[in-house]
Each structure stands twice: as structure tokens, then as C-alpha cells.
């Protein structure tokens, strides 16, 4: 049942995604604080919703707050609430997001954007589990699970002085990192099928068909906007190419203009080469150029992360 919930929220069969979903299922049955990281569009809120629905709090509120979408001078009031008359326009008592999530889950999206002053108060709440509304003295106990998410490097923001170290460790109890779509080998095809069916039903129109060459081009696209970009693409194709076959020339200009690295400039010497030595050298150079980041090194060689790791282990088993 838990596995079904997670598959409903995040579609894909790649090993990288399945590792994250398995970890999510393990933490769902607890109240542990979770920090979800990953690029924009990878599905961080959907993972948080899956954890909530698979937990014992499933019938309680799931309250989401985008920390980057609220003006800095209003974040504290929205998060902790306020009393009537606390400021101009405060015409009544107002519970904040934390109180509204009582017995459920508070999802703090883009938590790295919280002002430092608010970070200090959030840390106090995590330690005391009570909130005090603006211009109030009453401390109100709140039972809420915190799931936070960010597409930023919080460690770097700590070093720059923009994020509190103590708050980071309070949130970083169980970290879950969603991989970018370009590293999820085979999942583009899975998602294309899923969104074709979804939008055909949503708009009550026959779905488009994708030619083989078109599918190959879509699988080789980097998808910088990740699953969100693919979803928007499929919705556009559903409207513009319903019951028609989509060819490579029908794709957006950005996809058609992709320039792939070509080995045409390499000339095989008449004496031949030691291919294994060359491959091992390329792996080492890619790792060096990527400062040890294996995902980035794989992209430099045009490989999936899984393929890169397999080849790396082949030559450097230690």
C-alpha cells in the first residue's frame, strides 16, 4: 500500500529514483524531520505529500508554505500568527501556518529563503514545540511534523552567513535528495507514457503519438526544468498534436537546436590505441574537471550516472 502511494506521486523506474522512494517509505511511518533537496522541478512537494499520505498523520492537515513567496516583513506573522491589533491591518486574531498544521505536516518549501530572524524563531519552535503569536504572550503547544525542502546548497549558505548552522542540523535529520531527470535513466519514456494518458483523460482528447526519432531526441534532451518541464511539454503536445504523430521538427526550437558533442574530430591512428587505457583516462579527467562530482562528470562524458559509476568501478574497483 505504501509503495502504491509513492508511485502515484512520483513515476519512474530508475534505480536512483527508487532508492529515494524506498527511503521515503521507511521514514513515512515515523515523525522524524525530513529535508528534501533537489533541483527545481524534481518533485520535492510531491515526495513530501507521499510521505504524509503514507504516515499515521494522513487524515490530518498537510499545510504547505513557500518561504520564497512571502514578503520578508510578513514571513514571521504568517508562520507564527498574530493577535488582533499586532500591526496595521491585523483586524482579528490569526493562527499561523504552524498552528494550522496541528497534528499534521507543515511543508516548508524553499526553506533556505527564510530570513535569519525567522530562522531563529523556527529553531526555538523545533526545540520547544510551542508558538507565540505576534503581540501575544501565550505559548501554544503544537504537534506538527516538519518536512522542509530546498533547491539550494544549504551548506554553502551557512558558510556565507545566510543560514543558521543549528537550524540546518535540526532540519537535516533525514536528508532525501531527488535526482534530476537527466540522471534518471529510462524515466523520460515512463513519464511520457504517464502524461500522455493523464492529459488525454484531462482534456478528453486522443493523445498524440511520438515517432521513434522524436522519442530518441526527447530522451537525449537535458530537461533543465526536470519533471515540471516534461509535464508542461506533454500538456502542450496534447493540445497542439492531439491524435497526430509528433516528429522531431515539431519539437520546441530549444530542443531542435541542441548541439551534441561529436567525436568526428578524433582520428584513429594507424597504429591503433589502447581503448581501455583511453577510457580510464577519460573517466579520471572527467572526475578532475568536475571536482569529484560524479553526476557532473557523467554529464561531461554524455553518460548516465549509473553507466558512469559502472565504468568507474570497472577500472577503479578500490
Tab-separated table of C-alpha atoms in Angstrom:
chain	number	residue	atom	x	y	z
A	1	UNK	CA	0.000	0.000	0.000
A	2	UNK	CA	2.802	2.404	0.920
A	3	UNK	CA	4.654	1.601	-2.309
A	4	UNK	CA	1.497	2.368	-4.313
A	5	UNK	CA	1.137	5.780	-2.651
A	6	UNK	CA	4.686	6.752	-3.579
A	7	UNK	CA	4.304	5.511	-7.161
A	8	UNK	CA	1.164	7.595	-7.561
A	9	UNK	CA	3.094	10.734	-6.670
A	10	UNK	CA	6.422	10.072	-8.407
A	11	UNK	CA	6.527	7.972	-11.568
A	12	UNK	CA	9.731	6.319	-12.711
A	13	UNK	CA	11.621	3.032	-12.639
A	14	UNK	CA	15.216	4.269	-12.498
A	15	UNK	CA	17.428	2.956	-9.717
A	16	UNK	CA	18.207	6.481	-8.488
A	17	UNK	CA	14.539	7.373	-8.028
A	18	UNK	CA	13.675	4.020	-6.466
A	19	UNK	CA	16.378	4.498	-3.830
A	20	UNK	CA	14.781	7.786	-2.769
A	21	UNK	CA	11.255	6.342	-2.758
A	22	UNK	CA	12.403	3.388	-0.639
A	23	UNK	CA	13.967	5.757	1.887
A	24	UNK	CA	10.784	7.862	1.858
A	25	UNK	CA	8.686	4.814	2.671
A	26	UNK	CA	10.952	3.999	5.595
A	27	UNK	CA	10.614	7.455	7.182
A	28	UNK	CA	6.886	7.788	6.444
A	29	UNK	CA	5.948	5.666	9.431
A	30	UNK	CA	7.822	7.935	11.836
A	31	UNK	CA	7.611	11.597	12.849
A	32	UNK	CA	11.246	12.311	12.021
A	33	UNK	CA	12.048	15.672	10.428
A	34	UNK	CA	12.923	15.360	6.737
A	35	UNK	CA	14.922	17.687	4.486
A	36	UNK	CA	14.253	17.134	0.772
A	37	UNK	CA	16.811	18.547	-1.652
A	38	UNK	CA	16.964	18.607	-5.418
A	39	UNK	CA	16.790	20.884	-8.416
A	40	UNK	CA	13.672	22.882	-9.200
A	41	UNK	CA	11.007	20.745	-10.829
A	42	UNK	CA	12.178	17.368	-9.495
A	43	UNK	CA	9.038	16.826	-7.378
A	44	UNK	CA	10.035	17.776	-3.840
A	45	UNK	CA	6.499	18.720	-2.760
A	46	UNK	CA	5.077	15.556	-4.307
A	47	UNK	CA	7.548	13.494	-2.274
A	48	UNK	CA	6.512	15.372	0.871
A	49	UNK	CA	2.841	14.664	0.091
A	50	UNK	CA	3.600	10.966	-0.409
A	51	UNK	CA	5.372	10.790	2.956
A	52	UNK	CA	2.363	12.493	4.576
A	53	UNK	CA	-0.213	10.210	2.938
A	54	UNK	CA	1.744	7.102	3.916
A	55	UNK	CA	2.043	8.222	7.541
A	56	UNK	CA	-0.206	7.978	10.575
A	57	UNK	CA	-0.993	11.701	10.074
A	58	UNK	CA	-2.590	11.065	6.685
A	59	UNK	CA	-6.047	12.267	7.784
A	60	UNK	CA	-4.639	15.434	9.362
A	61	UNK	CA	-3.695	18.678	7.541
A	62	UNK	CA	-0.878	18.983	5.031
A	63	UNK	CA	-0.007	22.691	5.058
A	64	UNK	CA	2.499	23.962	2.501
A	65	UNK	CA	4.332	27.269	2.807
A	66	UNK	CA	6.576	28.607	0.048
A	67	UNK	CA	9.092	30.586	2.093
A	68	UNK	CA	10.311	32.445	-1.002
A	69	UNK	CA	6.840	33.678	-1.972
A	70	UNK	CA	6.053	35.691	1.176
A	71	UNK	CA	7.481	39.221	1.682
A	72	UNK	CA	10.217	39.237	4.315
A	73	UNK	CA	8.273	41.553	6.640
A	74	UNK	CA	5.302	39.145	6.668
A	75	UNK	CA	7.038	35.766	6.990
A	76	UNK	CA	7.036	35.728	10.798
A	77	UNK	CA	3.379	36.744	11.047
A	78	UNK	CA	2.321	34.099	8.504
A	79	UNK	CA	4.380	31.354	10.115
A	80	UNK	CA	3.604	32.018	13.791
A	81	UNK	CA	0.342	34.001	13.597
A	82	UNK	CA	-0.604	37.287	15.307
A	83	UNK	CA	-3.048	38.890	17.696
A	84	UNK	CA	-5.648	41.431	16.701
A	85	UNK	CA	-4.003	44.859	16.575
A	86	UNK	CA	-0.457	43.497	16.285
A	87	UNK	CA	0.074	45.759	13.259
A	88	UNK	CA	-1.925	47.895	10.877
A	89	UNK	CA	-4.449	45.662	9.153
A	90	UNK	CA	-4.481	42.988	11.856
A	91	UNK	CA	-8.238	43.142	12.418
A	92	UNK	CA	-8.591	39.766	14.164
A	93	UNK	CA	-6.579	37.027	15.815
A	94	UNK	CA	-4.887	34.941	13.164
A	95	UNK	CA	-3.301	31.481	13.629
A	96	UNK	CA	-0.130	30.953	11.614
A	97	UNK	CA	0.869	28.117	9.319
A	98	UNK	CA	2.376	26.151	12.193
A	99	UNK	CA	-0.849	26.168	14.224
A	100	UNK	CA	-2.970	25.342	11.181
A	101	UNK	CA	-0.842	22.235	10.631
A	102	UNK	CA	-1.525	20.961	14.177
A	103	UNK	CA	-1.407	17.137	14.281
A	104	UNK	CA	-0.436	17.112	10.610
A	105	UNK	CA	2.515	18.142	8.456
A	106	UNK	CA	3.994	21.566	7.762
A	107	UNK	CA	5.887	21.579	4.462
A	108	UNK	CA	8.410	24.417	4.313
A	109	UNK	CA	9.320	24.793	0.651
A	110	UNK	CA	12.427	26.844	-0.209
A	111	UNK	CA	13.358	26.907	3.468
A	112	UNK	CA	16.723	28.435	2.558
A	113	UNK	CA	14.937	31.716	1.813
A	114	UNK	CA	13.774	32.267	5.394
A	115	UNK	CA	15.163	35.487	6.956
A	116	UNK	CA	17.710	34.910	9.715
A	117	UNK	CA	15.423	36.367	12.401
A	118	UNK	CA	12.667	33.945	11.414
A	119	UNK	CA	15.153	31.082	11.323
A	120	UNK	CA	15.940	31.734	14.991
A	121	UNK	CA	12.258	31.573	15.937
A	122	UNK	CA	11.713	28.437	13.856
A	123	UNK	CA	14.640	26.818	15.670
A	124	UNK	CA	13.054	27.695	19.015
A	125	UNK	CA	9.783	26.131	17.908
A	126	UNK	CA	11.573	22.931	16.874
A	127	UNK	CA	13.148	22.761	20.322
A	128	UNK	CA	10.131	23.783	22.441
A	129	UNK	CA	7.200	22.769	20.199
A	130	UNK	CA	5.257	25.879	21.234
A	131	UNK	CA	4.388	29.018	19.268
A	132	UNK	CA	3.749	32.561	20.429
A	133	UNK	CA	1.766	34.776	18.089
A	134	UNK	CA	2.973	38.308	17.373
A	135	UNK	CA	1.983	40.730	20.183
A	136	UNK	CA	0.901	37.801	22.353
A	137	UNK	CA	2.436	36.267	25.473
A	138	UNK	CA	0.586	32.964	25.453
A	139	UNK	CA	2.633	29.946	24.430
A	140	UNK	CA	0.548	27.458	22.456
A	141	UNK	CA	1.711	23.825	22.229
A	142	UNK	CA	1.592	22.464	18.683
A	143	UNK	CA	2.068	18.890	17.494
A	144	UNK	CA	3.335	19.090	13.938
A	145	UNK	CA	5.763	17.223	11.735
A	146	UNK	CA	8.181	19.354	9.727
A	147	UNK	CA	9.217	18.464	6.186
A	148	UNK	CA	11.461	21.077	4.584
A	149	UNK	CA	12.727	21.375	1.023
A	150	UNK	CA	15.237	23.438	-0.904
A	151	UNK	CA	16.964	23.581	-4.277
A	152	UNK	CA	19.874	25.477	-2.741
A	153	UNK	CA	23.112	24.284	-1.187
A	154	UNK	CA	22.405	24.992	2.470
A	155	UNK	CA	25.963	24.153	3.458
A	156	UNK	CA	27.210	26.929	1.181
A	157	UNK	CA	24.584	29.332	2.526
A	158	UNK	CA	25.727	28.530	6.075
A	159	UNK	CA	29.315	29.426	5.144
A	160	UNK	CA	28.066	32.670	3.593
A	161	UNK	CA	26.134	33.532	6.755
A	162	UNK	CA	22.664	33.268	5.223
A	163	UNK	CA	21.517	30.110	7.027
A	164	UNK	CA	21.899	29.127	10.663
A	165	UNK	CA	24.037	26.081	11.314
A	166	UNK	CA	21.954	24.984	14.312
A	167	UNK	CA	18.754	25.145	12.260
A	168	UNK	CA	20.379	23.190	9.445
A	169	UNK	CA	21.171	20.293	11.780
A	170	UNK	CA	17.654	20.423	13.229
A	171	UNK	CA	16.202	20.006	9.738
A	172	UNK	CA	18.876	17.684	8.353
A	173	UNK	CA	17.791	14.672	10.415
A	174	UNK	CA	16.875	12.552	7.383
A	175	UNK	CA	18.045	14.062	4.070
A	176	UNK	CA	16.387	12.857	0.852
A	177	UNK	CA	17.856	14.031	-2.455
A	178	UNK	CA	15.708	13.800	-5.579
A	179	UNK	CA	17.874	13.238	-8.677
A	180	UNK	CA	17.469	15.457	-11.745
A	181	UNK	CA	15.574	13.890	-14.638
A	182	UNK	CA	18.704	13.798	-16.844
A	183	UNK	CA	20.218	11.250	-14.421
A	184	UNK	CA	17.124	9.040	-14.188
A	185	UNK	CA	17.931	6.544	-16.930
A	186	UNK	CA	14.774	5.378	-18.728
A	187	UNK	CA	12.336	7.572	-16.815
A	188	UNK	CA	11.679	10.021	-19.653
A	189	UNK	CA	9.831	7.273	-21.530
A	190	UNK	CA	7.906	6.273	-18.398
A	191	UNK	CA	6.841	9.874	-17.796
A	192	UNK	CA	5.911	10.441	-21.446
A	193	UNK	CA	3.523	7.490	-21.256
A	194	UNK	CA	2.106	8.662	-17.927
A	195	UNK	CA	1.477	12.249	-19.043
A	196	UNK	CA	0.045	11.167	-22.425
A	197	UNK	CA	-2.615	9.175	-20.590
A	198	UNK	CA	-3.168	11.838	-17.945
A	199	UNK	CA	-3.714	14.756	-20.330
A	200	UNK	CA	-5.754	12.705	-22.803
A	201	UNK	CA	-8.196	11.990	-19.990
A	202	UNK	CA	-7.987	15.527	-18.584
A	203	UNK	CA	-8.846	17.188	-21.906
A	204	UNK	CA	-10.976	14.324	-23.261
A	205	UNK	CA	-8.926	14.259	-26.459
A	206	UNK	CA	-6.993	11.468	-28.208
A	207	UNK	CA	-3.341	11.609	-27.153
A	208	UNK	CA	-0.501	12.472	-29.534
A	209	UNK	CA	1.915	9.810	-30.768
A	210	UNK	CA	5.677	10.258	-30.760
A	211	UNK	CA	7.768	8.921	-33.650
A	212	UNK	CA	10.797	6.812	-32.777
A	213	UNK	CA	13.221	9.551	-33.814
A	214	UNK	CA	11.249	12.047	-31.728
A	215	UNK	CA	11.399	9.783	-28.690
A	216	UNK	CA	15.156	9.434	-29.101
A	217	UNK	CA	15.559	13.187	-29.203
A	218	UNK	CA	13.394	13.629	-26.106
A	219	UNK	CA	15.432	11.018	-24.234
A	220	UNK	CA	18.671	12.821	-25.095
A	221	UNK	CA	17.361	16.246	-24.021
A	222	UNK	CA	18.841	17.505	-20.733
A	223	UNK	CA	15.461	18.617	-19.286
A	224	UNK	CA	16.835	21.550	-17.251
A	225	UNK	CA	13.357	22.100	-15.798
A	226	UNK	CA	13.153	18.410	-14.852
A	227	UNK	CA	9.761	16.672	-14.472
A	228	UNK	CA	7.903	20.003	-14.398
A	229	UNK	CA	9.329	20.875	-17.824
A	230	UNK	CA	8.392	17.463	-19.226
A	231	UNK	CA	4.879	17.766	-17.817
A	232	UNK	CA	4.369	21.180	-19.427
A	233	UNK	CA	5.763	19.855	-22.706
A	234	UNK	CA	3.320	16.929	-22.708
A	235	UNK	CA	0.380	19.239	-21.985
A	236	UNK	CA	1.380	21.466	-24.909
A	237	UNK	CA	1.679	18.473	-27.251
A	238	UNK	CA	-1.717	17.185	-26.101
A	239	UNK	CA	-3.358	20.445	-27.189
A	240	UNK	CA	-1.410	21.041	-30.404
A	241	UNK	CA	-0.961	17.462	-31.685
A	242	UNK	CA	-3.959	15.531	-30.422
A	243	UNK	CA	-4.318	12.270	-32.387
A	244	UNK	CA	-1.286	13.193	-34.536
A	245	UNK	CA	2.262	11.921	-34.704
A	246	UNK	CA	4.902	14.272	-33.333
A	247	UNK	CA	8.096	14.459	-35.399
A	248	UNK	CA	11.472	15.965	-34.362
A	249	UNK	CA	10.728	19.112	-36.377
A	250	UNK	CA	7.591	19.637	-34.265
A	251	UNK	CA	9.591	19.950	-31.053
A	252	UNK	CA	10.291	23.368	-29.497
A	253	UNK	CA	13.191	25.278	-31.076
A	254	UNK	CA	15.324	24.889	-27.959
A	255	UNK	CA	15.162	21.113	-28.278
A	256	UNK	CA	15.858	21.151	-32.004
A	257	UNK	CA	18.889	23.409	-31.633
A	258	UNK	CA	20.646	21.150	-29.165
A	259	UNK	CA	24.204	20.613	-30.264
A	260	UNK	CA	25.605	17.255	-29.317
A	261	UNK	CA	29.290	16.706	-28.850
A	262	UNK	CA	30.679	14.787	-31.803
A	263	UNK	CA	33.728	12.503	-31.942
A	264	UNK	CA	34.200	13.335	-35.639
A	265	UNK	CA	37.367	15.318	-34.931
A	266	UNK	CA	39.113	12.294	-33.426
A	267	UNK	CA	41.237	10.367	-35.916
A	268	UNK	CA	42.207	6.828	-35.071
A	269	UNK	CA	45.954	6.436	-35.571
A	270	UNK	CA	47.105	3.706	-37.947
A	271	UNK	CA	48.899	2.001	-35.073
A	272	UNK	CA	45.657	1.790	-33.105
A	273	UNK	CA	45.029	2.722	-29.459
A	274	UNK	CA	44.672	1.109	-26.060
A	275	UNK	CA	40.940	1.681	-25.690
A	276	UNK	CA	40.738	0.634	-22.043
A	277	UNK	CA	43.577	2.975	-21.084
A	278	UNK	CA	41.903	5.797	-23.018
A	279	UNK	CA	38.540	5.161	-21.358
A	280	UNK	CA	40.101	5.040	-17.889
A	281	UNK	CA	41.930	8.294	-18.610
A	282	UNK	CA	38.708	9.991	-19.743
A	283	UNK	CA	36.966	8.897	-16.560
A	284	UNK	CA	39.768	10.337	-14.461
A	285	UNK	CA	39.794	13.611	-16.414
A	286	UNK	CA	36.026	13.984	-16.128
A	287	UNK	CA	36.195	13.493	-12.362
A	288	UNK	CA	39.003	16.030	-12.105
A	289	UNK	CA	37.133	18.609	-14.212
A	290	UNK	CA	34.006	18.061	-12.103
A	291	UNK	CA	35.933	18.413	-8.829
A	292	UNK	CA	34.918	14.896	-7.848
A	293	UNK	CA	31.188	15.347	-8.546
A	294	UNK	CA	30.257	12.071	-10.212
A	295	UNK	CA	26.936	13.276	-11.607
A	296	UNK	CA	28.614	16.222	-13.308
A	297	UNK	CA	31.470	14.014	-14.519
A	298	UNK	CA	28.940	11.681	-16.129
A	299	UNK	CA	27.352	14.611	-17.971
A	300	UNK	CA	30.761	15.696	-19.306
A	301	UNK	CA	31.089	12.285	-20.959
A	302	UNK	CA	27.476	12.115	-22.138
A	303	UNK	CA	26.745	9.163	-19.859
A	304	UNK	CA	24.025	8.451	-17.351
A	305	UNK	CA	25.208	8.440	-13.737
A	306	UNK	CA	24.570	4.689	-13.470
A	307	UNK	CA	26.672	3.971	-16.569
A	308	UNK	CA	29.447	6.248	-15.358
A	309	UNK	CA	29.584	4.523	-11.956
A	310	UNK	CA	29.618	1.108	-13.634
A	311	UNK	CA	32.562	2.081	-15.843
A	312	UNK	CA	34.327	3.721	-12.913
A	313	UNK	CA	34.069	0.538	-10.854
A	314	UNK	CA	35.346	-1.440	-13.843
A	315	UNK	CA	38.695	0.350	-13.763
A	316	UNK	CA	38.948	1.594	-10.199
A	317	UNK	CA	37.443	-1.122	-8.023
A	318	UNK	CA	39.059	0.225	-4.902
